[in-house]
mmCIF file of C-alpha atoms in Angstrom:
data_model
loop_
_atom_site.group_PDB
_atom_site.id
_atom_site.type_symbol
_atom_site.label_atom_id
_atom_site.label_comp_id
_atom_site.label_asym_id
_atom_site.label_seq_id
_atom_site.Cartn_x
_atom_site.Cartn_y
_atom_site.Cartn_z
ATOM 1 C CA MET A 23 -0.155 -0.188 0.276
ATOM 2 C CA PRO A 24 1.757 3.244 -0.985
ATOM 3 C CA THR A 25 0.719 5.328 1.717
ATOM 4 C CA TYR A 26 3.174 7.971 1.114
ATOM 5 C CA GLU A 27 2.836 8.743 -2.895
ATOM 6 C CA SER A 28 -1.377 8.357 -1.952
ATOM 7 C CA PHE A 29 -0.417 11.438 0.653
ATOM 8 C CA VAL A 30 1.606 13.694 -1.954
ATOM 9 C CA GLU A 31 -0.886 12.820 -4.715
ATOM 10 C CA GLY A 32 -3.989 14.097 -2.738
ATOM 11 C CA GLY A 33 -1.812 16.712 -1.018
ATOM 12 C CA LYS A 34 -1.107 18.374 -4.528
ATOM 13 C CA GLU A 35 -5.168 18.351 -5.020
ATOM 14 C CA GLY A 36 -4.984 20.338 -1.648
ATOM 15 C CA LEU A 37 -2.407 22.738 -2.885
ATOM 16 C CA SER A 38 -3.980 23.433 -6.476
ATOM 17 C CA ILE A 39 -7.202 24.110 -4.745
ATOM 18 C CA ALA A 40 -5.498 26.897 -2.373
ATOM 19 C CA ILE A 41 -3.645 28.489 -5.100
ATOM 20 C CA SER A 42 -6.450 28.519 -7.732
ATOM 21 C CA ILE A 43 -9.044 30.648 -5.027
ATOM 22 C CA VAL A 44 -6.522 33.420 -4.379
ATOM 23 C CA PRO A 45 -7.568 35.409 -7.129
ATOM 24 C CA TYR A 46 -11.303 34.798 -6.087
ATOM 25 C CA LEU A 47 -10.533 35.726 -2.460
ATOM 26 C CA ILE A 48 -8.746 38.782 -3.624
ATOM 27 C CA GLY A 49 -11.442 40.253 -5.636
ATOM 28 C CA MET A 50 -14.032 39.509 -2.842
ATOM 29 C CA MET A 51 -12.181 40.657 -0.044
ATOM 30 C CA VAL A 52 -10.985 43.833 -1.204
ATOM 31 C CA ALA A 53 -14.685 44.422 -2.305
ATOM 32 C CA ILE A 54 -15.591 43.705 1.418
ATOM 33 C CA SER A 55 -12.942 45.872 2.977
ATOM 34 C CA VAL A 56 -13.599 48.510 1.036
ATOM 35 C CA PHE A 57 -17.162 48.238 1.852
ATOM 36 C CA ARG A 58 -16.495 48.151 5.519
ATOM 37 C CA ALA A 59 -14.220 51.083 5.343
ATOM 38 C CA SER A 60 -16.450 53.654 3.569
ATOM 39 C CA GLY A 61 -18.999 53.210 6.253
ATOM 40 C CA ALA A 62 -21.460 51.882 3.991
ATOM 41 C CA MET A 63 -21.643 48.669 6.080
ATOM 42 C CA ALA A 64 -22.021 50.322 9.036
ATOM 43 C CA PHE A 65 -25.018 52.401 7.751
ATOM 44 C CA VAL A 66 -27.078 49.448 5.938
ATOM 45 C CA SER A 67 -26.541 47.514 9.278
ATOM 46 C CA ASP A 68 -27.783 50.689 11.557
ATOM 47 C CA LEU A 69 -31.019 50.219 9.006
ATOM 48 C CA LEU A 70 -31.464 46.592 9.602
ATOM 49 C CA LYS A 71 -30.820 46.743 13.247
ATOM 50 C CA ALA A 72 -34.072 47.107 14.849
ATOM 51 C CA PRO A 73 -36.078 44.906 13.113
ATOM 52 C CA LEU A 74 -33.624 41.849 12.959
ATOM 53 C CA ASP A 75 -32.838 42.472 16.951
ATOM 54 C CA MET A 76 -36.318 41.550 17.268
ATOM 55 C CA ILE A 77 -36.125 38.119 15.879
ATOM 56 C CA GLY A 78 -32.633 38.014 17.653
ATOM 57 C CA VAL A 79 -30.464 37.855 14.522
ATOM 58 C CA PRO A 80 -26.955 39.678 14.830
ATOM 59 C CA THR A 81 -26.973 41.807 12.026
ATOM 60 C CA GLU A 82 -23.263 41.408 11.234
ATOM 61 C CA ILE A 83 -24.372 37.877 9.794
ATOM 62 C CA VAL A 84 -26.766 38.916 7.074
ATOM 63 C CA PRO A 85 -24.230 39.771 4.483
ATOM 64 C CA LEU A 86 -22.896 36.000 5.065
ATOM 65 C CA ALA A 87 -26.472 34.722 5.077
ATOM 66 C CA LEU A 88 -27.369 36.597 1.396
ATOM 67 C CA ILE A 89 -24.187 35.655 -0.262
ATOM 68 C CA ARG A 90 -23.862 31.988 0.965
ATOM 69 C CA PRO A 91 -25.905 30.678 -1.964
ATOM 70 C CA ILE A 92 -24.576 32.787 -4.238
ATOM 71 C CA SER A 93 -20.817 32.759 -4.266
ATOM 72 C CA GLY A 94 -18.435 30.267 -2.562
ATOM 73 C CA THR A 95 -15.289 31.961 -2.399
ATOM 74 C CA GLY A 96 -17.483 35.216 -1.629
ATOM 75 C CA ALA A 97 -19.237 33.561 1.458
ATOM 76 C CA LEU A 98 -15.419 32.525 2.417
ATOM 77 C CA ALA A 99 -14.073 35.730 2.113
ATOM 78 C CA MET A 100 -17.259 37.351 4.542
ATOM 79 C CA THR A 101 -16.644 34.494 6.953
ATOM 80 C CA THR A 102 -13.105 35.256 7.062
ATOM 81 C CA ASP A 103 -13.748 39.190 7.547
ATOM 82 C CA ILE A 104 -16.148 38.478 10.329
ATOM 83 C CA ILE A 105 -13.686 35.946 12.036
ATOM 84 C CA ARG A 106 -10.988 38.699 11.648
ATOM 85 C CA THR A 107 -12.960 41.490 12.676
ATOM 86 C CA TYR A 108 -14.918 39.926 15.615
ATOM 87 C CA GLY A 109 -11.996 36.613 16.347
ATOM 88 C CA PRO A 110 -12.563 33.036 15.995
ATOM 89 C CA ASP A 111 -14.109 32.525 19.412
ATOM 90 C CA SER A 112 -16.205 35.472 19.503
ATOM 91 C CA PHE A 113 -20.405 34.360 19.034
ATOM 92 C CA LEU A 114 -20.156 36.212 15.637
ATOM 93 C CA GLY A 115 -16.999 34.150 14.807
ATOM 94 C CA ARG A 116 -18.678 30.577 15.987
ATOM 95 C CA LEU A 117 -21.891 31.697 13.913
ATOM 96 C CA ALA A 118 -19.952 32.314 10.637
ATOM 97 C CA SER A 119 -17.664 29.305 10.755
ATOM 98 C CA THR A 120 -20.888 27.009 11.578
ATOM 99 C CA MET A 121 -22.917 29.255 8.815
ATOM 100 C CA GLN A 122 -19.956 28.626 6.583
ATOM 101 C CA GLY A 123 -19.601 25.160 7.148
ATOM 102 C CA SER A 124 -23.100 23.764 6.885
ATOM 103 C CA THR A 125 -24.428 24.676 3.351
ATOM 104 C CA ASP A 126 -22.930 24.878 0.406
ATOM 105 C CA THR A 127 -23.241 27.153 -2.778
ATOM 106 C CA THR A 128 -26.578 26.472 -4.319
ATOM 107 C CA LEU A 129 -26.472 28.427 -7.428
ATOM 108 C CA TYR A 130 -22.552 26.658 -8.338
ATOM 109 C CA ILE A 131 -24.082 23.447 -7.816
ATOM 110 C CA LEU A 132 -27.111 24.053 -9.716
ATOM 111 C CA THR A 133 -24.890 25.322 -12.827
ATOM 112 C CA VAL A 134 -22.641 22.805 -12.499
ATOM 113 C CA TYR A 135 -24.617 19.599 -12.020
ATOM 114 C CA PHE A 136 -27.152 20.838 -14.391
ATOM 115 C CA GLY A 137 -24.944 22.447 -17.137
ATOM 116 C CA ALA A 138 -22.822 19.470 -17.201
ATOM 117 C CA VAL A 139 -25.822 16.850 -18.488
ATOM 118 C CA GLY A 140 -27.785 19.493 -20.235
ATOM 119 C CA ILE A 141 -30.602 20.020 -17.743
ATOM 120 C CA LYS A 142 -32.870 22.848 -19.250
ATOM 121 C CA ARG A 143 -35.933 22.940 -17.065
ATOM 122 C CA MET A 144 -35.038 22.790 -13.493
ATOM 123 C CA GLY A 145 -38.410 22.136 -11.859
ATOM 124 C CA ASN A 146 -38.514 22.941 -8.239
ATOM 125 C CA ALA A 147 -34.666 22.702 -7.734
ATOM 126 C CA LEU A 148 -33.781 26.600 -7.058
ATOM 127 C CA LYS A 149 -36.506 26.357 -4.739
ATOM 128 C CA VAL A 150 -35.673 23.385 -2.680
ATOM 129 C CA GLY A 151 -31.823 24.364 -2.653
ATOM 130 C CA LEU A 152 -32.655 27.936 -1.603
ATOM 131 C CA LEU A 153 -35.437 26.776 0.952
ATOM 132 C CA ALA A 154 -32.815 24.371 2.461
ATOM 133 C CA ASP A 155 -30.240 27.102 2.430
ATOM 134 C CA LEU A 156 -32.545 29.377 4.741
ATOM 135 C CA VAL A 157 -33.318 26.126 6.730
ATOM 136 C CA GLY A 158 -29.483 25.683 7.291
ATOM 137 C CA ILE A 159 -28.672 29.205 8.173
ATOM 138 C CA ILE A 160 -31.668 28.968 11.083
ATOM 139 C CA ALA A 161 -30.393 25.840 12.487
ATOM 140 C CA ALA A 162 -26.773 27.803 12.520
ATOM 141 C CA ILE A 163 -28.251 30.389 14.397
ATOM 142 C CA VAL A 164 -29.873 28.215 16.721
ATOM 143 C CA PHE A 165 -27.142 25.931 17.589
ATOM 144 C CA VAL A 166 -25.047 28.184 18.190
ATOM 145 C CA THR A 167 -27.340 29.802 20.588
ATOM 146 C CA ILE A 168 -27.668 27.220 22.481
ATOM 147 C CA VAL A 169 -24.106 26.038 22.299
ATOM 148 C CA PHE A 170 -22.130 28.779 22.643
ATOM 149 C CA GLY A 171 -24.691 31.959 23.169
ATOM 150 C CA MET B 3 -25.769 37.506 -9.848
ATOM 151 C CA VAL B 4 -22.264 37.421 -8.388
ATOM 152 C CA ASN B 5 -21.063 40.025 -10.738
ATOM 153 C CA LEU B 6 -23.638 42.635 -9.782
ATOM 154 C CA ILE B 7 -23.104 42.642 -6.294
ATOM 155 C CA TRP B 8 -19.406 42.647 -6.700
ATOM 156 C CA VAL B 9 -19.763 45.733 -8.653
ATOM 157 C CA GLY B 10 -22.619 46.995 -6.316
ATOM 158 C CA LEU B 11 -20.100 46.646 -3.420
ATOM 159 C CA PHE B 12 -17.433 49.127 -4.975
ATOM 160 C CA VAL B 13 -20.055 51.323 -6.469
ATOM 161 C CA ILE B 14 -21.991 51.979 -3.000
ATOM 162 C CA SER B 15 -18.963 52.287 -1.232
ATOM 163 C CA ILE B 16 -16.903 55.111 -3.669
ATOM 164 C CA LEU B 17 -20.252 56.827 -3.440
ATOM 165 C CA TYR B 18 -20.927 56.357 0.090
ATOM 166 C CA ALA B 19 -16.750 57.543 0.881
ATOM 167 C CA MET B 20 -17.324 60.806 -1.174
ATOM 168 C CA PHE B 21 -19.744 61.880 0.540
ATOM 169 C CA ASN B 22 -18.805 60.687 4.006
ATOM 170 C CA GLY B 23 -14.789 61.832 3.708
ATOM 171 C CA THR B 24 -13.969 58.096 4.171
ATOM 172 C CA MET B 25 -11.872 57.767 0.900
ATOM 173 C CA GLU B 26 -8.504 57.816 2.834
ATOM 174 C CA GLU B 27 -9.909 54.639 4.744
ATOM 175 C CA VAL B 28 -10.941 53.074 1.468
ATOM 176 C CA ASN B 29 -7.949 53.624 0.104
ATOM 177 C CA LYS B 30 -5.839 51.832 2.648
ATOM 178 C CA ALA B 31 -8.805 48.963 2.573
ATOM 179 C CA ILE B 32 -7.990 48.308 -1.062
ATOM 180 C CA PHE B 33 -4.329 47.174 -0.284
ATOM 181 C CA SER B 34 -4.851 45.753 3.308
ATOM 182 C CA GLY B 35 -8.044 43.619 1.795
ATOM 183 C CA ALA B 36 -5.913 41.968 -0.673
ATOM 184 C CA GLU B 37 -2.814 41.154 1.649
ATOM 185 C CA GLU B 38 -5.324 39.408 3.699
ATOM 186 C CA ALA B 39 -6.519 37.569 1.034
ATOM 187 C CA VAL B 40 -3.402 36.037 0.188
ATOM 188 C CA ALA B 41 -2.753 35.149 3.670
ATOM 189 C CA VAL B 42 -5.438 33.659 4.318
ATOM 190 C CA CYS B 43 -4.535 31.213 1.249
ATOM 191 C CA ILE B 44 -1.032 30.596 2.696
ATOM 192 C CA GLY B 45 -2.969 29.444 6.228
ATOM 193 C CA LEU B 46 -5.422 27.681 3.956
ATOM 194 C CA LEU B 47 -2.368 25.698 2.171
ATOM 195 C CA SER B 48 -1.053 23.773 5.109
ATOM 196 C CA VAL B 49 -4.310 22.253 6.174
ATOM 197 C CA LEU B 50 -6.288 21.713 2.888
ATOM 198 C CA VAL B 51 -2.715 19.828 1.664
ATOM 199 C CA PHE B 52 -2.632 17.594 5.080
ATOM 200 C CA TRP B 53 -6.035 16.710 4.655
ATOM 201 C CA LEU B 54 -6.629 16.168 1.457
ATOM 202 C CA GLY B 55 -3.508 13.685 1.431
ATOM 203 C CA LEU B 56 -4.688 11.935 4.203
ATOM 204 C CA MET B 57 -7.987 11.454 2.542
ATOM 205 C CA ARG B 58 -6.057 10.270 -0.433
ATOM 206 C CA ILE B 59 -4.762 7.136 1.659
ATOM 207 C CA ALA B 60 -8.355 6.765 2.929
ATOM 208 C CA GLN B 61 -9.529 6.962 -0.689
ATOM 209 C CA ASN B 62 -6.810 4.376 -1.860
ATOM 210 C CA ALA B 63 -7.127 1.868 1.192
ATOM 211 C CA GLY B 64 -10.992 1.665 -0.062
ATOM 212 C CA LEU B 65 -11.863 3.042 2.977
ATOM 213 C CA LEU B 66 -14.722 5.371 1.522
ATOM 214 C CA THR B 67 -16.418 2.140 -0.526
ATOM 215 C CA SER B 68 -17.033 0.505 2.461
ATOM 216 C CA ILE B 69 -18.345 3.160 4.615
ATOM 217 C CA SER B 70 -20.838 3.502 1.188
ATOM 218 C CA LYS B 71 -22.276 -0.127 1.629
ATOM 219 C CA VAL B 72 -23.463 1.422 5.127
ATOM 220 C CA PHE B 73 -25.191 4.289 3.619
ATOM 221 C CA LYS B 74 -26.674 2.242 0.970
ATOM 222 C CA PRO B 75 -29.994 1.370 2.123
ATOM 223 C CA ILE B 76 -30.428 5.294 2.852
ATOM 224 C CA ALA B 77 -29.713 6.501 -0.580
ATOM 225 C CA VAL B 78 -32.176 3.395 -1.924
ATOM 226 C CA LYS B 79 -34.855 5.198 0.303
ATOM 227 C CA LEU B 80 -34.006 8.593 -0.905
ATOM 228 C CA PHE B 81 -33.983 7.580 -4.490
ATOM 229 C CA PRO B 82 -37.007 5.135 -5.129
ATOM 230 C CA GLU B 83 -37.103 5.592 -8.776
ATOM 231 C CA VAL B 84 -33.269 4.803 -9.293
ATOM 232 C CA PRO B 85 -32.571 0.767 -9.273
ATOM 233 C CA PRO B 86 -30.640 -0.649 -6.047
ATOM 234 C CA ASP B 87 -28.168 -2.041 -8.472
ATOM 235 C CA HIS B 88 -27.955 0.573 -11.130
ATOM 236 C CA PRO B 89 -24.711 2.626 -11.564
ATOM 237 C CA ALA B 90 -26.458 6.000 -10.992
ATOM 238 C CA MET B 91 -26.606 4.292 -7.163
ATOM 239 C CA GLY B 92 -23.131 3.578 -6.955
ATOM 240 C CA TYR B 93 -22.242 7.033 -8.201
ATOM 241 C CA ILE B 94 -24.731 8.977 -5.940
ATOM 242 C CA LEU B 95 -23.076 7.047 -2.856
ATOM 243 C CA SER B 96 -20.035 8.009 -3.882
ATOM 244 C CA ASN B 97 -21.096 11.550 -4.026
ATOM 245 C CA MET B 98 -22.583 11.611 -0.532
ATOM 246 C CA ILE B 99 -19.434 10.116 0.921
ATOM 247 C CA ALA B 100 -17.119 12.586 -0.525
ATOM 248 C CA ASN B 101 -18.997 15.190 -0.015
ATOM 249 C CA MET B 102 -19.619 14.358 3.621
ATOM 250 C CA PHE B 103 -15.644 13.832 4.411
ATOM 251 C CA GLY B 104 -15.041 17.720 2.676
ATOM 252 C CA LEU B 105 -13.549 15.711 -0.651
ATOM 253 C CA GLY B 106 -15.632 18.448 -2.551
ATOM 254 C CA ASN B 107 -13.156 18.200 -5.822
ATOM 255 C CA ALA B 108 -13.865 14.494 -5.509
ATOM 256 C CA ALA B 109 -17.718 15.044 -5.106
ATOM 257 C CA THR B 110 -18.201 17.189 -8.002
ATOM 258 C CA PRO B 111 -17.288 14.547 -11.067
ATOM 259 C CA MET B 112 -19.204 11.678 -9.107
ATOM 260 C CA GLY B 113 -22.227 14.172 -8.957
ATOM 261 C CA ILE B 114 -22.080 14.821 -12.847
ATOM 262 C CA LYS B 115 -21.706 11.144 -13.343
ATOM 263 C CA ALA B 116 -24.968 10.554 -11.224
ATOM 264 C CA MET B 117 -26.732 13.199 -13.130
ATOM 265 C CA GLU B 118 -25.857 11.731 -16.472
ATOM 266 C CA GLU B 119 -26.855 7.923 -15.326
ATOM 267 C CA LEU B 120 -30.026 9.858 -13.620
ATOM 268 C CA LYS B 121 -30.418 11.681 -17.288
ATOM 269 C CA ARG B 122 -30.716 8.273 -19.202
ATOM 270 C CA LEU B 123 -33.146 6.617 -16.444
ATOM 271 C CA ASN B 124 -35.425 9.675 -17.432
ATOM 272 C CA ASN B 125 -35.083 9.053 -21.065
ATOM 273 C CA MET B 126 -32.424 11.531 -21.846
ATOM 274 C CA ARG B 127 -35.534 14.302 -21.573
ATOM 275 C CA ASP B 128 -34.129 18.047 -20.976
ATOM 276 C CA ASN B 129 -36.354 18.251 -17.928
ATOM 277 C CA ALA B 130 -34.942 17.540 -13.978
ATOM 278 C CA SER B 131 -36.578 14.297 -12.898
ATOM 279 C CA ARG B 132 -37.478 13.625 -9.462
ATOM 280 C CA SER B 133 -34.670 11.993 -8.311
ATOM 281 C CA MET B 134 -31.923 14.652 -10.035
ATOM 282 C CA VAL B 135 -33.733 17.438 -7.989
ATOM 283 C CA THR B 136 -33.281 15.203 -4.524
ATOM 284 C CA LEU B 137 -29.325 14.845 -5.645
ATOM 285 C CA LEU B 138 -29.031 18.230 -6.003
ATOM 286 C CA ALA B 139 -30.594 19.176 -2.815
ATOM 287 C CA LEU B 140 -28.249 16.719 -0.809
ATOM 288 C CA ASN B 141 -25.711 18.780 -2.329
ATOM 289 C CA THR B 142 -26.596 22.218 -1.864
ATOM 290 C CA SER B 143 -27.362 21.463 1.540
ATOM 291 C CA SER B 144 -23.878 20.268 2.200
ATOM 292 C CA LEU B 145 -23.464 16.880 4.224
ATOM 293 C CA THR B 146 -19.857 18.137 5.404
ATOM 294 C CA LEU B 147 -19.004 16.204 8.737
ATOM 295 C CA ILE B 148 -15.408 18.376 8.873
ATOM 296 C CA PRO B 149 -15.469 21.758 7.713
ATOM 297 C CA THR B 150 -11.518 21.497 6.809
ATOM 298 C CA SER B 151 -11.368 25.315 5.242
ATOM 299 C CA VAL B 152 -13.291 26.933 8.010
ATOM 300 C CA ILE B 153 -10.893 25.208 10.619
ATOM 301 C CA ALA B 154 -7.877 26.322 9.045
ATOM 302 C CA ILE B 155 -9.252 30.214 9.037
ATOM 303 C CA ARG B 156 -9.975 29.935 12.790
ATOM 304 C CA MET B 157 -6.239 28.504 13.314
ATOM 305 C CA LYS B 158 -4.856 31.344 11.359
ATOM 306 C CA TYR B 159 -6.568 34.017 13.599
ATOM 307 C CA GLY B 160 -5.583 32.347 16.753
ATOM 308 C CA SER B 161 -8.413 30.195 17.985
ATOM 309 C CA VAL B 162 -8.173 28.583 21.442
ATOM 310 C CA SER B 163 -10.547 25.606 20.041
ATOM 311 C CA PRO B 164 -10.392 25.750 16.132
ATOM 312 C CA ALA B 165 -12.263 22.556 15.914
ATOM 313 C CA GLU B 166 -15.127 23.802 18.393
ATOM 314 C CA ILE B 167 -17.542 24.806 15.561
ATOM 315 C CA ILE B 168 -17.794 20.535 14.095
ATOM 316 C CA GLY B 169 -20.459 20.126 16.650
ATOM 317 C CA THR B 170 -23.030 23.120 15.730
ATOM 318 C CA THR B 171 -21.857 22.651 12.057
ATOM 319 C CA ILE B 172 -22.911 19.200 11.688
ATOM 320 C CA ALA B 173 -25.918 19.742 13.817
ATOM 321 C CA ALA B 174 -27.119 22.613 11.238
ATOM 322 C CA THR B 175 -26.216 20.208 8.491
ATOM 323 C CA ILE B 176 -28.524 17.638 9.515
ATOM 324 C CA CYS B 177 -31.054 20.147 9.479
ATOM 325 C CA SER B 178 -30.521 21.724 6.187
ATOM 326 C CA THR B 179 -30.280 18.271 4.709
ATOM 327 C CA ILE B 180 -33.338 16.947 6.530
ATOM 328 C CA GLY B 181 -35.105 20.208 5.674
ATOM 329 C CA ALA B 182 -33.867 19.778 2.215
ATOM 330 C CA ILE B 183 -35.504 16.085 1.461
ATOM 331 C CA ILE B 184 -38.588 17.296 3.323
ATOM 332 C CA ILE B 185 -39.314 20.481 1.335
ATOM 333 C CA ASP B 186 -38.380 18.118 -1.737
ATOM 334 C CA ARG B 187 -40.363 15.538 -0.742
ATOM 335 C CA THR B 188 -43.457 18.268 -0.245
ATOM 336 C CA PHE B 189 -42.588 19.727 -3.721
ATOM 337 C CA ASN B 190 -42.407 16.189 -5.265
ATOM 338 C CA ARG B 191 -46.054 15.100 -3.980
ATOM 339 C CA ARG B 192 -48.204 17.833 -5.766
#
């Protein structure tokens, strides 16, 4: 059993993933840092704060929840930004980590899987995927609040 | 949609900065954001290489195949239209298992193969069959058991316990996956 060779072979795949996401991550992280630094993010957060507070959702998590089904690297950049700003062991850091890990990028999967085999009429796929994302996001908030809140 | 969001973030930020005099901060943020992105990728590199290396050993040792035997009864229930010994079932199982272990790159080709077989079962029509929507729902809700990249980022920013979010992640994943199956079944029953 060639354990070492297998390890190296799999490791190469990890290397190519890490390198291939560099441009995506730079693009998204610059956009998000600029949005935060300009003060626009704080402005939007303030607008949403009152209604979200009532249902117990932290405002800072909203941009991540919105981008998660649309762009995988965008969400990764957003998660990184939240962890960097609020700390990995803060409530927001843990919530962002859980949300990032527990759902996948619906639009990407839809495009790749159906695109590859030429499905033109998607049926309920988009609706099911997005509703499942919503379930995942709510579940993440609930579980993180119970375990770490 | 991503294009719109990306350009939108920049346009809104620059307009906002012009009216509120935060241009200086925006300038700094461009460079700090880019630097941070590179640092994150380097942080991810070590963990991704190590984890995917270990997973390849598991794969070559046949571990994933034996795990897929355990999950077969579940898959047969989830895909009642697929005959249990049809090649589509094999690909569906490989796709599920690869997702569980965070092997996104291995999961995608298996998922596409499964889709091809499902299309054949659907007489090559170009609409999505019930099984296809189920497979898609399973993938978008992500069955990940070990969120490798999240743990790597948490390590990079000095978390006391980088892996402590595995429990909540698995719990949330199970909810969204069960949610996906229930939502899928509800739509399909009509």
